[in-house]
Amino acid sequence: MLLTRSCLRNGLEEVSIASSALIAGLSAESHKVFRDGGRRAVTPEQTIARISPFLGQIGVTRVANITGLDRIGIPVVAVCRPNSRSLAVYQGKGATLAAARASGLMESLERYHAEFARVPELVASYESIRKSASAVDVKKLPKREGSTFHADLRRGWIQGINLLDRMPVWVPHEIVHYATAGEFGEDRYFQTSSTGLAAGNSYSEAVLHGMCEAIERDCSTLWRLRNPAVQQLSRIDLASVSDPRCLTLIEKLKAAGLGVAAWETTTEIGVASFVCRIAEPESSGPSPYEFTDAAGCHPSKEVALARAILEAAQGRATAISGARDDLFDDYYEPVGRALAEKLHNDLLSGQCFRSFQHTPSFDGDIIESDVSYVLGKLAAAGIQDVVAVCLTRSDFRIPVVRIIIPELEDGELNDCYSPRGRAIRAYRGRS
């Protein structure tokens, strides 16, 4: 239902049906049934069985095992949605093939939900909404370079819940809906991305995944703005890693003859985050997978590091497959020889300054404990808004949310990224 200016003072602070379902879902207990490289409420096989009946509806035509395109042996799959309104090929990775398949299917499912997100529940100007209800501070949201925000322009809005106080808050529909071939606001002010879009086997699992992705990209963005010498001070001594799953993944990379290194990128928020880089042992010419960087974040440091390693392995297989439709010609251009040699030397013989054992970590018995832990860390760091928008569809009933944390940076995967407050402070060496 579209609401107009005359309706602004009529029920805007009431919790919608979708938001109520999300709040109720977060009150349930989700025990950690699967713990191999991640923390899930059910096994990967159960996740696959739950999604499979909907593959035709969301447009999945094929799930390809592309593990064998590389020599590492870490499972990677490609999920094809040729009629997608954003990407046509999605990747999944995991410690097992079933986990990789579940990962890829969940990513395609969450994208479908964002492409066909429910219509705006409110059409009004930002100026009008702020007089009658709580709305996210648009000045804190990522904006398109050179764009101008018009507070008196009518646009679509959708209700979310601020997880820090469980109160409703209105957010621009443009940053919730995600289809690169879709609609935009009249002034196209906001920079949209897939950050914080998450599906889960429970609402808590989806919310945790979305929050961790938003924190991960903030951590990686701030880390990459640092001087290389400062970045190097956060390099992890992999000999200090004791987690069996992480060690198995590292050994797979080394057995394939690849160099591997990891840097801790955890910020003052205190949720464990890492960047992992893998590379060929010697500069091998203009290969698109000569160097692969990836990141991972989770309250459990073991899961965070495993995610970064798995993501890096997925990145290599994706580049080799050539099927990802957002990797353009420049991605496959050769790295300059001098730069390639420096990167190899730094990777293979760089000094390690940090122990994995010193990374903050938390691993509750239930996923809701992890959600509470992350929310507490965000609040303690001065973050005021952690907004969850429920995108779950009644015909699927698989929890999907969009997490929006306006103050966090999101430049990790964005070519049009414009640094904001946290990035500017980090660049100046003040955070």
GROMACS .gro file of C-alpha atoms in nm:
model
  431
    1MET     CA    1   0.000   0.000   0.000
    2LEU     CA    2   0.142   0.340  -0.098
    3LEU     CA    3   0.101   0.613   0.160
    4THR     CA    4   0.088   0.979   0.067
    5ARG     CA    5   0.174   1.300   0.250
    6SER     CA    6  -0.173   1.316   0.406
    7CYS     CA    7  -0.111   0.982   0.576
    8LEU     CA    8   0.221   1.076   0.736
    9ARG     CA    9   0.085   1.114   1.086
   10ASN     CA   10  -0.124   0.801   1.075
   11GLY     CA   11   0.056   0.497   1.209
   12LEU     CA   12   0.409   0.555   1.077
   13GLU     CA   13   0.557   0.447   1.409
   14GLU     CA   14   0.358   0.124   1.422
   15VAL     CA   15   0.553  -0.196   1.355
   16SER     CA   16   0.464  -0.355   1.020
   17ILE     CA   17   0.374  -0.721   0.975
   18ALA     CA   18   0.712  -0.793   0.813
   19SER     CA   19   0.903  -0.621   1.094
   20SER     CA   20   0.696  -0.806   1.356
   21ALA     CA   21   0.786  -1.139   1.194
   22LEU     CA   22   1.153  -1.047   1.206
   23ILE     CA   23   1.139  -0.951   1.575
   24ALA     CA   24   0.954  -1.271   1.660
   25GLY     CA   25   1.206  -1.475   1.462
   26LEU     CA   26   1.496  -1.326   1.656
   27SER     CA   27   1.336  -1.442   1.980
   28ALA     CA   28   1.365  -1.811   1.886
   29GLU     CA   29   1.671  -2.019   1.970
   30SER     CA   30   1.890  -2.141   1.683
   31HIS     CA   31   2.136  -2.402   1.803
   32LYS     CA   32   2.458  -2.445   1.606
   33VAL     CA   33   2.408  -2.779   1.436
   34PHE     CA   34   2.678  -2.735   1.168
   35ARG     CA   35   3.023  -2.609   1.276
   36ASP     CA   36   3.259  -2.709   0.993
   37GLY     CA   37   3.407  -2.378   0.873
   38GLY     CA   38   3.091  -2.191   0.974
   39ARG     CA   39   2.805  -2.187   1.222
   40ARG     CA   40   2.465  -2.294   1.089
   41ALA     CA   41   2.132  -2.393   1.244
   42VAL     CA   42   2.096  -2.695   1.011
   43THR     CA   43   2.326  -2.906   0.795
   44PRO     CA   44   2.411  -2.798   0.438
   45GLU     CA   45   2.216  -3.095   0.307
   46GLN     CA   46   1.906  -2.973   0.491
   47THR     CA   47   1.953  -2.622   0.351
   48ILE     CA   48   1.978  -2.759  -0.003
   49ALA     CA   49   1.663  -2.969   0.045
   50ARG     CA   50   1.475  -2.664   0.171
   51ILE     CA   51   1.575  -2.441  -0.123
   52SER     CA   52   1.553  -2.698  -0.404
   53PRO     CA   53   1.174  -2.675  -0.457
   54PHE     CA   54   1.210  -2.304  -0.541
   55LEU     CA   55   1.502  -2.318  -0.788
   56GLY     CA   56   1.276  -2.293  -1.091
   57GLN     CA   57   1.091  -1.996  -0.946
   58ILE     CA   58   1.408  -1.798  -0.872
   59GLY     CA   59   1.549  -1.884  -1.215
   60VAL     CA   60   1.834  -2.123  -1.129
   61THR     CA   61   1.905  -2.340  -1.434
   62ARG     CA   62   2.231  -2.506  -1.332
   63VAL     CA   63   2.459  -2.563  -1.035
   64ALA     CA   64   2.810  -2.642  -1.158
   65ASN     CA   65   3.092  -2.791  -0.953
   66ILE     CA   66   3.393  -2.585  -1.071
   67THR     CA   67   3.635  -2.711  -0.804
   68GLY     CA   68   3.838  -2.905  -1.061
   69LEU     CA   69   3.916  -2.596  -1.269
   70ASP     CA   70   4.178  -2.511  -1.008
   71ARG     CA   71   4.430  -2.740  -0.839
   72ILE     CA   72   4.353  -2.648  -0.476
   73GLY     CA   73   4.068  -2.890  -0.411
   74ILE     CA   74   3.862  -2.654  -0.191
   75PRO     CA   75   3.499  -2.697  -0.309
   76VAL     CA   76   3.357  -2.414  -0.523
   77VAL     CA   77   3.033  -2.411  -0.722
   78ALA     CA   78   2.875  -2.172  -0.974
   79VAL     CA   79   2.499  -2.115  -0.968
   80CYS     CA   80   2.348  -1.990  -1.295
   81ARG     CA   81   2.044  -1.756  -1.309
   82PRO     CA   82   2.047  -1.634  -1.671
   83ASN     CA   83   1.735  -1.417  -1.634
   84SER     CA   84   1.856  -1.247  -1.317
   85ARG     CA   85   1.802  -0.873  -1.279
   86SER     CA   86   2.157  -0.838  -1.142
   87LEU     CA   87   2.428  -1.104  -1.170
   88ALA     CA   88   2.364  -1.412  -1.382
   89VAL     CA   89   2.626  -1.631  -1.209
   90TYR     CA   90   2.680  -1.669  -0.835
   91GLN     CA   91   2.950  -1.858  -0.650
   92GLY     CA   92   2.945  -2.074  -0.341
   93LYS     CA   93   3.230  -2.212  -0.134
   94GLY     CA   94   3.265  -2.438   0.166
   95ALA     CA   95   3.472  -2.692   0.353
   96THR     CA   96   3.260  -2.961   0.182
   97LEU     CA   97   3.087  -2.975  -0.156
   98ALA     CA   98   2.746  -2.971   0.014
   99ALA     CA   99   2.845  -2.659   0.209
  100ALA     CA  100   2.961  -2.491  -0.112
  101ARG     CA  101   2.637  -2.580  -0.290
  102ALA     CA  102   2.428  -2.448   0.000
  103SER     CA  103   2.636  -2.128   0.001
  104GLY     CA  104   2.580  -2.064  -0.370
  105LEU     CA  105   2.209  -2.140  -0.357
  106MET     CA  106   2.155  -1.913  -0.057
  107GLU     CA  107   2.334  -1.629  -0.236
  108SER     CA  108   2.116  -1.669  -0.544
  109LEU     CA  109   1.807  -1.684  -0.322
  110GLU     CA  110   1.890  -1.362  -0.135
  111ARG     CA  111   1.958  -1.180  -0.463
  112TYR     CA  112   1.619  -1.291  -0.597
  113HIS     CA  113   1.452  -1.151  -0.286
  114ALA     CA  114   1.631  -0.816  -0.328
  115GLU     CA  115   1.550  -0.798  -0.699
  116PHE     CA  116   1.182  -0.848  -0.623
  117ALA     CA  117   1.165  -0.675  -0.285
  118ARG     CA  118   0.820  -0.564  -0.175
  119VAL     CA  119   0.704  -0.231  -0.314
  120PRO     CA  120   0.759   0.088  -0.113
  121GLU     CA  121   0.529   0.108   0.189
  122LEU     CA  122   0.550   0.484   0.189
  123VAL     CA  123   0.597   0.753  -0.076
  124ALA     CA  124   0.696   1.087   0.074
  125SER     CA  125   0.979   1.335   0.106
  126TYR     CA  126   1.254   1.286   0.361
  127GLU     CA  127   1.166   1.624   0.504
  128SER     CA  128   0.808   1.511   0.571
  129ILE     CA  129   0.897   1.175   0.723
  130ARG     CA  130   1.145   1.325   0.968
  131LYS     CA  131   0.865   1.539   1.113
  132SER     CA  132   0.646   1.239   1.188
  133ALA     CA  133   0.860   0.930   1.243
  134SER     CA  134   1.209   0.788   1.274
  135ALA     CA  135   1.406   0.766   0.948
  136VAL     CA  136   1.766   0.672   0.882
  137ASP     CA  137   2.006   0.966   0.856
  138VAL     CA  138   2.059   0.983   0.479
  139LYS     CA  139   2.380   1.182   0.525
  140LYS     CA  140   2.542   0.868   0.665
  141LEU     CA  141   2.444   0.647   0.372
  142PRO     CA  142   2.677   0.585   0.074
  143LYS     CA  143   2.606   0.831  -0.204
  144ARG     CA  144   2.678   0.833  -0.574
  145GLU     CA  145   2.972   1.047  -0.673
  146GLY     CA  146   2.860   1.395  -0.776
  147SER     CA  147   2.498   1.339  -0.673
  148THR     CA  148   2.281   1.582  -0.477
  149PHE     CA  149   2.017   1.483  -0.224
  150HIS     CA  150   1.683   1.666  -0.235
  151ALA     CA  151   1.508   1.644   0.103
  152ASP     CA  152   1.181   1.771  -0.045
  153LEU     CA  153   1.170   1.514  -0.326
  154ARG     CA  154   0.910   1.239  -0.287
  155ARG     CA  155   1.062   0.891  -0.297
  156GLY     CA  156   0.980   0.537  -0.189
  157TRP     CA  157   1.049   0.416   0.167
  158ILE     CA  158   1.033   0.080   0.341
  159GLN     CA  159   1.021   0.001   0.711
  160GLY     CA  160   1.304  -0.166   0.898
  161ILE     CA  161   1.381  -0.229   1.264
  162ASN     CA  162   1.674  -0.076   1.450
  163LEU     CA  163   1.809  -0.387   1.622
  164LEU     CA  164   1.969  -0.180   1.897
  165ASP     CA  165   1.634  -0.064   2.039
  166ARG     CA  166   1.382  -0.276   1.839
  167MET     CA  167   1.209   0.040   1.716
  168PRO     CA  168   1.081   0.090   1.359
  169VAL     CA  169   1.279   0.313   1.125
  170TRP     CA  170   1.217   0.413   0.763
  171VAL     CA  171   1.488   0.362   0.500
  172PRO     CA  172   1.496   0.452   0.129
  173HIS     CA  173   1.354   0.171  -0.085
  174GLU     CA  174   1.638   0.236  -0.329
  175ILE     CA  175   1.902   0.095  -0.091
  176VAL     CA  176   1.695  -0.213  -0.005
  177HIS     CA  177   1.585  -0.313  -0.355
  178TYR     CA  178   1.880  -0.438  -0.561
  179ALA     CA  179   1.860  -0.490  -0.935
  180THR     CA  180   2.121  -0.336  -1.162
  181ALA     CA  181   1.856  -0.326  -1.433
  182GLY     CA  182   1.593  -0.197  -1.190
  183GLU     CA  183   1.442   0.130  -1.078
  184PHE     CA  184   1.621   0.414  -0.901
  185GLY     CA  185   1.512   0.721  -0.710
  186GLU     CA  186   1.442   1.040  -0.897
  187ASP     CA  187   1.776   1.194  -0.804
  188ARG     CA  188   1.970   0.863  -0.800
  189TYR     CA  189   2.149   0.985  -0.488
  190PHE     CA  190   2.231   0.659  -0.312
  191GLN     CA  191   2.512   0.420  -0.400
  192THR     CA  192   2.357   0.074  -0.389
  193SER     CA  193   2.532  -0.259  -0.335
  194SER     CA  194   2.464  -0.610  -0.208
  195THR     CA  195   2.629  -0.542   0.130
  196GLY     CA  196   2.418  -0.667   0.419
  197LEU     CA  197   2.189  -0.877   0.201
  198ALA     CA  198   2.163  -1.216   0.370
  199ALA     CA  199   1.958  -1.535   0.378
  200GLY     CA  200   1.964  -1.784   0.663
  201ASN     CA  201   1.812  -2.098   0.802
  202SER     CA  202   1.671  -1.877   1.079
  203TYR     CA  203   1.621  -1.504   1.120
  204SER     CA  204   1.913  -1.487   1.361
  205GLU     CA  205   2.141  -1.665   1.115
  206ALA     CA  206   2.044  -1.422   0.838
  207VAL     CA  207   2.088  -1.116   1.062
  208LEU     CA  208   2.427  -1.235   1.187
  209HIS     CA  209   2.547  -1.299   0.833
  210GLY     CA  210   2.430  -0.956   0.716
  211MET     CA  211   2.592  -0.774   1.008
  212CYS     CA  212   2.921  -0.959   0.964
  213GLU     CA  213   2.930  -0.873   0.593
  214ALA     CA  214   2.874  -0.504   0.666
  215ILE     CA  215   3.148  -0.507   0.933
  216GLU     CA  216   3.383  -0.705   0.708
  217ARG     CA  217   3.362  -0.452   0.427
  218ASP     CA  218   3.411  -0.165   0.670
  219CYS     CA  219   3.720  -0.337   0.815
  220SER     CA  220   3.867  -0.417   0.474
  221THR     CA  221   3.800  -0.066   0.341
  222LEU     CA  222   3.974   0.099   0.636
  223TRP     CA  223   4.265  -0.147   0.620
  224ARG     CA  224   4.324  -0.088   0.248
  225LEU     CA  225   4.339   0.287   0.306
  226ARG     CA  226   4.637   0.238   0.534
  227ASN     CA  227   4.996   0.279   0.423
  228PRO     CA  228   5.138  -0.062   0.313
  229ALA     CA  229   5.393  -0.049   0.594
  230VAL     CA  230   5.114  -0.004   0.847
  231GLN     CA  231   4.912  -0.281   0.684
  232GLN     CA  232   5.206  -0.516   0.721
  233LEU     CA  233   5.203  -0.473   1.100
  234SER     CA  234   4.873  -0.662   1.109
  235ARG     CA  235   5.004  -0.971   0.928
  236ILE     CA  236   4.917  -1.294   1.109
  237ASP     CA  237   5.174  -1.561   1.189
  238LEU     CA  238   4.996  -1.864   1.042
  239ALA     CA  239   5.204  -2.087   1.268
  240SER     CA  240   5.001  -1.946   1.558
  241VAL     CA  241   4.674  -2.080   1.409
  242SER     CA  242   4.550  -2.390   1.595
  243ASP     CA  243   4.199  -2.437   1.456
  244PRO     CA  244   4.182  -2.773   1.273
  245ARG     CA  245   3.960  -2.651   0.988
  246CYS     CA  246   4.173  -2.343   0.921
  247LEU     CA  247   4.489  -2.555   0.928
  248THR     CA  248   4.337  -2.801   0.679
  249LEU     CA  249   4.250  -2.517   0.440
  250ILE     CA  250   4.597  -2.364   0.472
  251GLU     CA  251   4.758  -2.701   0.404
  252LYS     CA  252   4.546  -2.747   0.092
  253LEU     CA  253   4.678  -2.418  -0.043
  254LYS     CA  254   5.038  -2.504   0.038
  255ALA     CA  255   5.002  -2.855  -0.106
  256ALA     CA  256   4.889  -2.689  -0.430
  257GLY     CA  257   5.216  -2.495  -0.433
  258LEU     CA  258   5.055  -2.161  -0.352
  259GLY     CA  259   5.170  -1.890  -0.119
  260VAL     CA  260   4.920  -1.783   0.147
  261ALA     CA  261   4.915  -1.495   0.394
  262ALA     CA  262   4.656  -1.333   0.619
  263TRP     CA  263   4.621  -0.996   0.786
  264GLU     CA  264   4.395  -0.915   1.079
  265THR     CA  265   4.176  -0.617   0.990
  266THR     CA  266   3.967  -0.605   1.309
  267THR     CA  267   3.878  -0.246   1.399
  268GLU     CA  268   3.778  -0.087   1.730
  269ILE     CA  269   3.440  -0.258   1.688
  270GLY     CA  270   3.611  -0.577   1.802
  271VAL     CA  271   3.448  -0.838   1.574
  272ALA     CA  272   3.719  -1.058   1.421
  273SER     CA  273   3.799  -0.980   1.057
  274PHE     CA  274   4.075  -1.091   0.819
  275VAL     CA  275   4.207  -1.039   0.468
  276CYS     CA  276   4.362  -1.345   0.304
  277ARG     CA  277   4.584  -1.340  -0.005
  278ILE     CA  278   4.690  -1.643  -0.207
  279ALA     CA  279   4.925  -1.638  -0.505
  280GLU     CA  280   5.133  -1.846  -0.738
  281PRO     CA  281   5.481  -1.921  -0.595
  282GLU     CA  282   5.650  -1.728  -0.874
  283SER     CA  283   5.531  -1.457  -1.106
  284SER     CA  284   5.377  -1.657  -1.388
  285GLY     CA  285   5.277  -1.388  -1.634
  286PRO     CA  286   4.943  -1.233  -1.712
  287SER     CA  287   4.710  -1.471  -1.528
  288PRO     CA  288   4.395  -1.321  -1.374
  289TYR     CA  289   4.434  -1.541  -1.068
  290GLU     CA  290   4.802  -1.474  -0.997
  291PHE     CA  291   4.695  -1.288  -0.683
  292THR     CA  292   4.362  -1.328  -0.507
  293ASP     CA  293   4.248  -1.125  -0.208
  294ALA     CA  294   3.942  -1.199   0.002
  295ALA     CA  295   3.801  -1.115   0.343
  296GLY     CA  296   3.603  -1.280   0.621
  297CYS     CA  297   3.434  -1.162   0.941
  298HIS     CA  298   3.260  -1.342   1.228
  299PRO     CA  299   3.251  -1.318   1.608
  300SER     CA  300   3.442  -1.650   1.610
  301LYS     CA  301   3.794  -1.578   1.487
  302GLU     CA  302   3.822  -1.934   1.355
  303VAL     CA  303   3.515  -1.886   1.136
  304ALA     CA  304   3.633  -1.541   1.025
  305LEU     CA  305   3.971  -1.673   0.908
  306ALA     CA  306   3.817  -1.980   0.744
  307ARG     CA  307   3.576  -1.755   0.554
  308ALA     CA  308   3.860  -1.538   0.425
  309ILE     CA  309   4.055  -1.844   0.305
  310LEU     CA  310   3.748  -2.003   0.145
  311GLU     CA  311   3.659  -1.676  -0.025
  312ALA     CA  312   4.010  -1.647  -0.169
  313ALA     CA  313   3.992  -2.000  -0.308
  314GLN     CA  314   3.651  -1.918  -0.454
  315GLY     CA  315   3.792  -1.604  -0.616
  316ARG     CA  316   4.061  -1.803  -0.798
  317ALA     CA  317   3.816  -2.060  -0.931
  318THR     CA  318   3.577  -1.783  -1.036
  319ALA     CA  319   3.847  -1.601  -1.233
  320ILE     CA  320   3.960  -1.922  -1.398
  321SER     CA  321   3.603  -2.014  -1.498
  322GLY     CA  322   3.553  -1.676  -1.670
  323ALA     CA  323   3.179  -1.700  -1.609
  324ARG     CA  324   3.126  -1.418  -1.360
  325ASP     CA  325   2.954  -1.137  -1.547
  326ASP     CA  326   3.090  -0.852  -1.334
  327LEU     CA  327   3.457  -0.931  -1.411
  328PHE     CA  328   3.536  -0.708  -1.707
  329ASP     CA  329   3.833  -0.689  -1.945
  330ASP     CA  330   4.050  -0.482  -1.711
  331TYR     CA  331   4.031  -0.755  -1.447
  332TYR     CA  332   4.219  -0.988  -1.682
  333GLU     CA  333   4.494  -0.743  -1.772
  334PRO     CA  334   4.845  -0.846  -1.661
  335VAL     CA  335   5.000  -0.709  -1.344
  336GLY     CA  336   5.311  -0.497  -1.403
  337ARG     CA  337   5.625  -0.707  -1.367
  338ALA     CA  338   5.787  -0.492  -1.096
  339LEU     CA  339   5.467  -0.483  -0.894
  340ALA     CA  340   5.415  -0.859  -0.940
  341GLU     CA  341   5.762  -0.938  -0.810
  342LYS     CA  342   5.717  -0.710  -0.510
  343LEU     CA  343   5.383  -0.868  -0.425
  344HIS     CA  344   5.533  -1.215  -0.449
  345ASN     CA  345   5.830  -1.125  -0.230
  346ASP     CA  346   5.606  -0.962   0.029
  347LEU     CA  347   5.371  -1.259   0.029
  348LEU     CA  348   5.631  -1.534   0.049
  349SER     CA  349   5.885  -1.375   0.278
  350GLY     CA  350   5.707  -1.091   0.453
  351GLN     CA  351   5.749  -1.064   0.829
  352CYS     CA  352   5.460  -1.161   1.056
  353PHE     CA  353   5.387  -0.933   1.350
  354ARG     CA  354   5.064  -1.061   1.502
  355SER     CA  355   4.952  -1.386   1.667
  356PHE     CA  356   4.618  -1.538   1.576
  357GLN     CA  357   4.571  -1.611   1.945
  358HIS     CA  358   4.540  -1.239   2.022
  359THR     CA  359   4.243  -1.186   1.791
  360PRO     CA  360   3.917  -1.121   1.983
  361SER     CA  361   3.672  -1.407   1.960
  362PHE     CA  362   3.330  -1.520   2.077
  363ASP     CA  363   3.142  -1.841   2.001
  364GLY     CA  364   2.808  -1.879   2.178
  365ASP     CA  365   2.607  -2.198   2.208
  366ILE     CA  366   2.323  -2.050   2.004
  367ILE     CA  367   2.330  -1.809   1.709
  368GLU     CA  368   2.121  -1.554   1.903
  369SER     CA  369   2.412  -1.520   2.149
  370ASP     CA  370   2.640  -1.428   1.858
  371VAL     CA  371   2.384  -1.172   1.737
  372SER     CA  372   2.371  -1.013   2.083
  373TYR     CA  373   2.750  -1.009   2.102
  374VAL     CA  374   2.788  -0.829   1.768
  375LEU     CA  375   2.513  -0.579   1.851
  376GLY     CA  376   2.685  -0.507   2.182
  377LYS     CA  377   3.016  -0.447   2.007
  378LEU     CA  378   2.856  -0.211   1.755
  379ALA     CA  379   2.680  -0.016   2.030
  380ALA     CA  380   2.998   0.008   2.238
  381ALA     CA  381   3.180   0.149   1.934
  382GLY     CA  382   2.924   0.430   1.910
  383ILE     CA  383   2.721   0.290   1.621
  384GLN     CA  384   2.364   0.419   1.659
  385ASP     CA  385   2.173   0.239   1.384
  386VAL     CA  386   2.177  -0.128   1.291
  387VAL     CA  387   1.871  -0.157   1.070
  388ALA     CA  388   1.724  -0.488   0.957
  389VAL     CA  389   1.467  -0.490   0.676
  390CYS     CA  390   1.272  -0.813   0.644
  391LEU     CA  391   1.255  -0.938   0.282
  392THR     CA  392   1.118  -1.284   0.363
  393ARG     CA  393   0.848  -1.395   0.118
  394SER     CA  394   0.536  -1.579   0.232
  395ASP     CA  395   0.565  -1.826  -0.058
  396PHE     CA  396   0.921  -1.930   0.039
  397ARG     CA  397   0.930  -1.868   0.414
  398ILE     CA  398   1.309  -1.872   0.413
  399PRO     CA  399   1.445  -1.582   0.622
  400VAL     CA  400   1.604  -1.307   0.412
  401VAL     CA  401   1.704  -0.965   0.545
  402ARG     CA  402   1.887  -0.653   0.436
  403ILE     CA  403   2.114  -0.515   0.711
  404ILE     CA  404   2.194  -0.145   0.688
  405ILE     CA  405   2.457   0.009   0.918
  406PRO     CA  406   2.484   0.364   0.781
  407GLU     CA  407   2.804   0.465   0.961
  408LEU     CA  408   3.014   0.177   0.829
  409GLU     CA  409   3.226   0.221   0.516
  410ASP     CA  410   3.149   0.015   0.205
  411GLY     CA  411   3.429   0.069  -0.043
  412GLU     CA  412   3.567  -0.284  -0.058
  413LEU     CA  413   3.398  -0.380  -0.386
  414ASN     CA  414   3.277  -0.044  -0.513
  415ASP     CA  415   3.456   0.138  -0.795
  416CYS     CA  416   3.250   0.454  -0.731
  417TYR     CA  417   3.320   0.458  -0.358
  418SER     CA  418   3.328   0.797  -0.183
  419PRO     CA  419   3.500   0.786   0.160
  420ARG     CA  420   3.292   0.903   0.456
  421GLY     CA  421   3.359   0.976   0.822
  422ARG     CA  422   3.528   0.657   0.940
  423ALA     CA  423   3.743   0.631   0.626
  424ILE     CA  424   3.853   0.994   0.647
  425ARG     CA  425   3.956   0.948   1.010
  426ALA     CA  426   4.141   0.624   0.928
  427TYR     CA  427   4.321   0.784   0.634
  428ARG     CA  428   4.440   1.058   0.866
  429GLY     CA  429   4.563   0.796   1.110
  430ARG     CA  430   4.310   0.876   1.380
  431SER     CA  431   4.132   0.540   1.405
   0.00000   0.00000   0.00000
